[in-house]
Short mmCIF file of C-alpha atoms and ligand atoms in Angstrom, two decimals:
data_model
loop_
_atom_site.label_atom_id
_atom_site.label_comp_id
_atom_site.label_asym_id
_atom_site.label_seq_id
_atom_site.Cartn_x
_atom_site.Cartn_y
_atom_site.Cartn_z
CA UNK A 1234 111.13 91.19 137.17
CA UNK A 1235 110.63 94.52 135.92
CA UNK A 1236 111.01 95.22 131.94
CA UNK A 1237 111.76 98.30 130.43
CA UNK A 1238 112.07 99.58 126.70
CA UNK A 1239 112.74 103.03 127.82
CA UNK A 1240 116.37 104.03 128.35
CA UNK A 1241 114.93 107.27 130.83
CA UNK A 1242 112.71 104.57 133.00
CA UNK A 1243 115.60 102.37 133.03
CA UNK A 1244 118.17 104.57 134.02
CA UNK A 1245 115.73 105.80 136.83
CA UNK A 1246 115.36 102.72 138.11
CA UNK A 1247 118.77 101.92 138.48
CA UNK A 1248 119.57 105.23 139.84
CA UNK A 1249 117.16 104.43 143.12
CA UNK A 1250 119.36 100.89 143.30
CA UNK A 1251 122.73 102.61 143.12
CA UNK A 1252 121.29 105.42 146.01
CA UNK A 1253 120.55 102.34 147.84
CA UNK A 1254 124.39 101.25 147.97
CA UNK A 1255 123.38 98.39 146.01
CA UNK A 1256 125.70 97.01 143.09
CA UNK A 1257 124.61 96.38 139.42
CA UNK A 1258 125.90 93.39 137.73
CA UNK A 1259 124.96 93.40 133.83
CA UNK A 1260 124.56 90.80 131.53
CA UNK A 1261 123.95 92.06 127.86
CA UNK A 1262 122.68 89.36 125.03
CA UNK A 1263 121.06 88.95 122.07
CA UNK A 1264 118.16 86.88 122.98
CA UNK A 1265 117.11 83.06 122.30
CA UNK A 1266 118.58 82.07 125.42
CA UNK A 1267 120.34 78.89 126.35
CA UNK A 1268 122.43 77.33 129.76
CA UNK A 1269 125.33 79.03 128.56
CA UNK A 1270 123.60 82.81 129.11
CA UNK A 1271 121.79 81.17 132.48
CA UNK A 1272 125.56 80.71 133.70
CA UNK A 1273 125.99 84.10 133.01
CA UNK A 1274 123.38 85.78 134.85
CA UNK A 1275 124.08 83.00 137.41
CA UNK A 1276 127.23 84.48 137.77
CA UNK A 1277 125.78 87.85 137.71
CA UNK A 1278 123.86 87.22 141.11
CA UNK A 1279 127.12 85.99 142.56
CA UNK A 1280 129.01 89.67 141.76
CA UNK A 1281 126.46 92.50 142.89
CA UNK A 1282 122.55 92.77 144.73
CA UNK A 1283 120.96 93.49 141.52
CA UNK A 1284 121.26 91.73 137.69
CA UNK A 1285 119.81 93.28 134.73
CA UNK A 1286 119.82 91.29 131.53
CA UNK A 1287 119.34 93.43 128.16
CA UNK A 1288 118.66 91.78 125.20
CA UNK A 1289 118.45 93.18 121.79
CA UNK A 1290 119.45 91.77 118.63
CA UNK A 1291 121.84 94.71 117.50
CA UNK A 1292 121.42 95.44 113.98
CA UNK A 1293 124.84 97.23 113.28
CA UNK A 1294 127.26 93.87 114.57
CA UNK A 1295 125.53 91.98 111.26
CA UNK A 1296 126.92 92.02 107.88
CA UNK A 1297 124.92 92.66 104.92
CA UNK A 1298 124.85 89.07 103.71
CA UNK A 1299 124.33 88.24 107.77
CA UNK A 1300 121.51 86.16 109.54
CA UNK A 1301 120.23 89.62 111.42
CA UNK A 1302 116.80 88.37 109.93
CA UNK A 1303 116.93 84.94 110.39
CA UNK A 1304 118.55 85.10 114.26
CA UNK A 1305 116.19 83.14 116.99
CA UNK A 1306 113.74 85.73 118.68
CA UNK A 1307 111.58 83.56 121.95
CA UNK A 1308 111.15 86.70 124.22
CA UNK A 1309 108.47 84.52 125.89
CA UNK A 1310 110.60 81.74 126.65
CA UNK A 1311 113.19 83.97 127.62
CA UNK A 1312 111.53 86.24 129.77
CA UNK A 1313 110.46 82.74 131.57
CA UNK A 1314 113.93 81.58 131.66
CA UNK A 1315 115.15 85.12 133.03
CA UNK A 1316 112.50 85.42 135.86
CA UNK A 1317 113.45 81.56 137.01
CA UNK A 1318 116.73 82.96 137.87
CA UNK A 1319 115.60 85.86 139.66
CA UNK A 1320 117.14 88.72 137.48
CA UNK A 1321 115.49 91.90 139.05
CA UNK A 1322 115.63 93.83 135.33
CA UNK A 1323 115.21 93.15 131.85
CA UNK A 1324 116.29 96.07 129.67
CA UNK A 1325 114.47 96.02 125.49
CA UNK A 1326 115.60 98.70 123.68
CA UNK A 1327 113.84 99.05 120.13
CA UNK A 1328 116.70 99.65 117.53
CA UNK A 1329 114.79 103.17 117.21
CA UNK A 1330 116.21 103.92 120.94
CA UNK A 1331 119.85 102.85 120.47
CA UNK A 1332 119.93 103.74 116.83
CA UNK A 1333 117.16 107.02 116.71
CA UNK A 1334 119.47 108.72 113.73
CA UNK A 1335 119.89 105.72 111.86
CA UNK A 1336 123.34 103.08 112.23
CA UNK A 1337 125.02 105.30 109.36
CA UNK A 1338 124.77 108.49 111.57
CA UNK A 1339 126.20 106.51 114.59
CA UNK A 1340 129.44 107.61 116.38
CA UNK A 1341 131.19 104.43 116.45
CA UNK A 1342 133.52 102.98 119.03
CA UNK A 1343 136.45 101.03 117.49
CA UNK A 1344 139.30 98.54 118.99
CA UNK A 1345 141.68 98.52 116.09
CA UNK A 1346 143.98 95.15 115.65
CA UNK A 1347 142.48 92.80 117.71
CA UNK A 1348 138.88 93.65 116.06
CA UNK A 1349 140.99 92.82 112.39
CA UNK A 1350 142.08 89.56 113.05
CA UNK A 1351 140.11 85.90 113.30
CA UNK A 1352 136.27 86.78 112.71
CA UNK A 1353 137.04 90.24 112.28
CA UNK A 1354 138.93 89.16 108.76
CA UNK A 1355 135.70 87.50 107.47
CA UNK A 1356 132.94 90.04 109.35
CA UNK A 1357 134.42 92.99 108.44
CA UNK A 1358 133.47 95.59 111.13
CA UNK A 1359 131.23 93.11 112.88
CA UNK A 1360 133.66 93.96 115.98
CA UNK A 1361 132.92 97.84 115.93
CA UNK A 1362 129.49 96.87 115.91
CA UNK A 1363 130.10 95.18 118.99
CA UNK A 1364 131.81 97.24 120.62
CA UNK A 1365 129.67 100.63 119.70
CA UNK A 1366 126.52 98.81 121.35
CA UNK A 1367 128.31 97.36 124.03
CA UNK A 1368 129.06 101.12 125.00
CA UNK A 1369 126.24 102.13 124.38
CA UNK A 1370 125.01 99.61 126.89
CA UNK A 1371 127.33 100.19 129.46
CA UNK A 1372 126.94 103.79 129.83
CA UNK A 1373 122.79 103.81 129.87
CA UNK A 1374 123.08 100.83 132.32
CA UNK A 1375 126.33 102.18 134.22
CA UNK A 1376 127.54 98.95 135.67
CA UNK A 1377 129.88 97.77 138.40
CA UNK A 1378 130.43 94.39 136.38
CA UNK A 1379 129.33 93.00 133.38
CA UNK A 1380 129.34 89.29 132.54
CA UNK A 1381 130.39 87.84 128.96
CA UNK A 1382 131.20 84.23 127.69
CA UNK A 1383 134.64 82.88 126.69
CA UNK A 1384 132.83 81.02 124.27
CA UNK A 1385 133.05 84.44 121.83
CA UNK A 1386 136.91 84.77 123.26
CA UNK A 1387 137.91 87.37 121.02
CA UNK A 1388 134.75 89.62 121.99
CA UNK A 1389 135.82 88.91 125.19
CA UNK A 1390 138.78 90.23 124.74
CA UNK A 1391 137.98 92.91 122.69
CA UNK A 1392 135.53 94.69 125.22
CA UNK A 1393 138.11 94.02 128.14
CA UNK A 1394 140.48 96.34 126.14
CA UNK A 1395 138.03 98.78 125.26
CA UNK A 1396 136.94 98.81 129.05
CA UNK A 1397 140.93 99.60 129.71
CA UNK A 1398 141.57 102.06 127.18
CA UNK A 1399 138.23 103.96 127.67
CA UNK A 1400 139.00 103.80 131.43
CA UNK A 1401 135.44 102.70 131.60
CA UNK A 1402 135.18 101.73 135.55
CA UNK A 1403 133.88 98.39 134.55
CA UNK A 1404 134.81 95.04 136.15
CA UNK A 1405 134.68 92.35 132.72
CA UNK A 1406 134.13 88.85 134.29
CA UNK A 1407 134.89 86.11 132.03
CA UNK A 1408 132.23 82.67 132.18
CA UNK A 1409 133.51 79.29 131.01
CA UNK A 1410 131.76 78.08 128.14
CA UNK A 1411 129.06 75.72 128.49
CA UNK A 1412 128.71 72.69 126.57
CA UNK A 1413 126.67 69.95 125.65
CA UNK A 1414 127.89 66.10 126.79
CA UNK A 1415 129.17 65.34 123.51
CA UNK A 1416 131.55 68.99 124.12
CA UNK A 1417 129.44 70.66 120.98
CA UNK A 1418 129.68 74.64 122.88
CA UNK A 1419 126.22 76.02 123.50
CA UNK A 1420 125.09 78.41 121.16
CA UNK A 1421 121.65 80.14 119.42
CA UNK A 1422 123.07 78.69 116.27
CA UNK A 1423 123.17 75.53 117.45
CA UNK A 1424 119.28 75.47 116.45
CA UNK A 1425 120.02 75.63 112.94
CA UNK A 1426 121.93 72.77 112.47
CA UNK A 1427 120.54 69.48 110.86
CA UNK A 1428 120.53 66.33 112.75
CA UNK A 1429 123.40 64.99 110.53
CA UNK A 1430 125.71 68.59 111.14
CA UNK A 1431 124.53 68.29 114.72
CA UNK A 1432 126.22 64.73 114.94
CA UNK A 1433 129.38 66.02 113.15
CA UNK A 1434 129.57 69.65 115.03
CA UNK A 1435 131.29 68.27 118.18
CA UNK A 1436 134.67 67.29 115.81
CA UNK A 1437 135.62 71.60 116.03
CA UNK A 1438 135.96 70.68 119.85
CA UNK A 1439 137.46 67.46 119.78
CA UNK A 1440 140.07 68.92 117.55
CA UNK A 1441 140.98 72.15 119.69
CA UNK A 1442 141.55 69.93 122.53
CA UNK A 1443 143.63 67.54 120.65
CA UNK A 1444 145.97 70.19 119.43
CA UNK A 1445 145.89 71.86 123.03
CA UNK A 1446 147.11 68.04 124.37
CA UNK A 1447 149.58 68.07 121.31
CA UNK A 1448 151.13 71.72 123.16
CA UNK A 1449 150.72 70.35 126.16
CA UNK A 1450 153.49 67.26 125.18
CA UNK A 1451 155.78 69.27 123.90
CA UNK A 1452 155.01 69.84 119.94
CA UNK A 1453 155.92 73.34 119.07
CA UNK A 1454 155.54 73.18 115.29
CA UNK A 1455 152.14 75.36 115.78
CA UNK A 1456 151.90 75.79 111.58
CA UNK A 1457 151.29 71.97 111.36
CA UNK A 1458 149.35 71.99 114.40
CA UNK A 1459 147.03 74.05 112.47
CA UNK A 1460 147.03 73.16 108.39
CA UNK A 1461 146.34 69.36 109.93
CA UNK A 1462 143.55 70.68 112.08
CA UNK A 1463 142.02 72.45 109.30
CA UNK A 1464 142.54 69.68 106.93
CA UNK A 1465 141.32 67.25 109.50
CA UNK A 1466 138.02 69.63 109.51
CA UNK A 1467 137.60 69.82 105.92
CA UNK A 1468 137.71 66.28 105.20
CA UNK A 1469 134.86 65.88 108.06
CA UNK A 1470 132.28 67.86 105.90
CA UNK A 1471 133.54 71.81 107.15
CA UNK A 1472 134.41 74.45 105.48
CA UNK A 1473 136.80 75.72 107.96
CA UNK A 1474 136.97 79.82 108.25
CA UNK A 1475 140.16 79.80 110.44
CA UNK A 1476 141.81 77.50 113.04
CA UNK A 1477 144.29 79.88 114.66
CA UNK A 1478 146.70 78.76 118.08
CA UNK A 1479 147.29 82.49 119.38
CA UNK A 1480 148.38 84.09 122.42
CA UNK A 1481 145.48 84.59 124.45
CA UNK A 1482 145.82 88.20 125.86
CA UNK A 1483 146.70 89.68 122.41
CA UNK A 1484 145.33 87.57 119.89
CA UNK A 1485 148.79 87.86 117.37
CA UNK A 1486 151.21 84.69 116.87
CA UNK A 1487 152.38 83.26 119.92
CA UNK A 1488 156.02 84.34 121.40
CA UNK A 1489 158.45 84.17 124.10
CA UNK A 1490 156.09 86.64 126.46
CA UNK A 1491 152.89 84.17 126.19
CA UNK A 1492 151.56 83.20 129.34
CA UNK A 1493 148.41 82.12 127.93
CA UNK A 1494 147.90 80.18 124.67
CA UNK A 1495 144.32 80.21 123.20
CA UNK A 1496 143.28 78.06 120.47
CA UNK A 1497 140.40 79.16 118.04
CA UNK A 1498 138.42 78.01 115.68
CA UNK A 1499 135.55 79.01 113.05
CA UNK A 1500 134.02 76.64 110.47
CA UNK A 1501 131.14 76.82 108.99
CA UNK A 1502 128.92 73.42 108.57
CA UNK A 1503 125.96 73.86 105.45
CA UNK A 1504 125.25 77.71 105.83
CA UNK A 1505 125.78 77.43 109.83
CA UNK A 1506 129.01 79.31 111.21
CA UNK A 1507 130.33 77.87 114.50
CA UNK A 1508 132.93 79.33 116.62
CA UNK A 1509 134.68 77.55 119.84
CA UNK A 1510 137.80 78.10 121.54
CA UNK A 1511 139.91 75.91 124.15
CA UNK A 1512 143.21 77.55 126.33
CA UNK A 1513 146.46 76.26 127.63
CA UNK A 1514 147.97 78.47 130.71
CA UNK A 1515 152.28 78.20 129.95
CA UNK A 1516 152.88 79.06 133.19
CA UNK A 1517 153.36 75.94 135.07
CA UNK A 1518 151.77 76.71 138.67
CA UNK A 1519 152.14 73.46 140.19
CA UNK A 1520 153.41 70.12 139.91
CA UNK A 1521 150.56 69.17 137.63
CA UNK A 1522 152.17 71.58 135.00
CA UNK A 1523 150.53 73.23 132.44
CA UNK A 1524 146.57 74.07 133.12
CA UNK A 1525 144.28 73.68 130.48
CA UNK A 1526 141.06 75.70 130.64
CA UNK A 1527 137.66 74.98 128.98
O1 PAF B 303 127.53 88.19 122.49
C1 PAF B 303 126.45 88.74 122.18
O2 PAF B 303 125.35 88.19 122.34
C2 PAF B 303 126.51 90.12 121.53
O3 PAF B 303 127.62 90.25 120.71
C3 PAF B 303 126.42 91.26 122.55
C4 PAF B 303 127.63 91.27 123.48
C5 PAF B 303 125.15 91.14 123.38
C6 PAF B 303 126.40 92.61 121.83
O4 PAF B 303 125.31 92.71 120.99
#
């Protein structure tokens, strides 16, 4: 596995691969990696000949009261992990490199709406922070595909609209969440939970796919749906940020045109903030009807 911290020795590299014929399937992260960023790169090696993984803990997505400080760095353990699954590059930029005037000086790149809503109301311009690195990323790495998780659905969803309005030529592929037995989601913050939140954190799944089951039978009253599930949340020990049933492709209040509902939730448990989301496809496409998705 070669590593680079250079964009210029990077972007040579990959250069030789492309004049080889050979596709480039990116997976950007943040580091402190779990089985939920294997899948990813997993998937990766399934889309193109060559994966590069970047990882870089991007200063500009964090607020100022934000755990940039506190988030997980194991570059050894990662670099282990990363080399197990054969990834061919690993890309770690200093923020000097992707920052070099400072974040204030930074031309930004900004999805408006959809970056508003959901986290985007309580990390105010987290999103842009997001997406500014993100495209950053994709135009020093200059991939065919890049891999994300539908765990963080609404980044998800975010960069596949930037991708389309920018007219980036970028396929977005989507990974299912993975989770642990008990359903908790996988994340880096998982780490920081105590062994009494970790006990109570898989109740933020258990209730998304009770309310998707509730959809599923027929109840339509969604506002219900959702002040119980908070309420339900609360009186476990959260302090619930939002739990929101949406439609999935635009994020805003479910209508008549939803093909695809997706159910999210935030809640923070102590000073941990945990995000999951589950999906229910309207569209029935056999005679099992609707399809539920992770
Ligand atoms: O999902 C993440 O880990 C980050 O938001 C990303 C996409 C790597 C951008 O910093």
């Amino acid at each position: 596995m070669r590593t680079y911290t250079a964009i210029a020795a990077l972007q040579s590299s990959l250069r030789n691969c492309r004049q080889q014929g050979q596709r480039i399937a990116f997976v950007p992260t943040m580091g402190n990696l779990h089985e939920g960023h294997l899948d990813l790169v997993r998937k990766a090696r399934t889309l193109a000949d060559v994966v590069i993984v970047s990882i870089f803990v991007n200063p500009l997505q964090f607020g100022p009261n934000e755990d940039l400080d506190a988030y997980p760095r194991t570059l050894a353990a990662d670099k282990e992990k990363l080399f197990s699954e054969g990834v061919q590059h690993l890309f770690l930029p200093e923020p000097q490199d992707m920052y070099p005037e400072g974040m204030a000086l930074q031309t930004q790149v900004q999805v408006p709406d959809l970056s508003e809503t959901l986290c985007g109301s309580s990390r105010p311009g987290h999103f842009t922070g997001v997406t500014t690195v993100v495209s950053k990323l994709f135009n020093i790495v200059q991939p065919d595909v890049a891999v994300f998780g539908e765990k963080d659905f609404q980044q998800l969803t975010i960069i596949r609209k930037m991708v389309t309005d920018l007219c980036m030529p970028i396929h977005i592929e989507g990974v299912a969440t993975a989770r642990d037995t008990d359903g908790l989601a996988k994340s880096s913050r998982n780490g920081f939970l105590s062994a009494d939140q970790r006990s109570l954190a898989p109740l933020i799944h258990e209730t998304l796919v009770s309310c998707r089951d509730a959809i599923a039978c027929g109840f339509d009253n969604f506002l219900q749906l959702e002040s119980h599930a908070r309420m339900q949340l609360l009186q476990a020990g959260f302090e619930p940020d939002y739990f929101a049933i949406r439609d999935a492709r635009t994020l805003r209040a479910v209508n008549e045109d939803t093909e695809e509902i997706a159910i999210l939730a935030a809640a923070r448990l102590g000073s941990t903030r945990l995000i999951d989301n589950v999906r229910l496809n309207l569209n029935p496409v056999s005679d099992w009807g609707m399809l539920a998705s992770p």
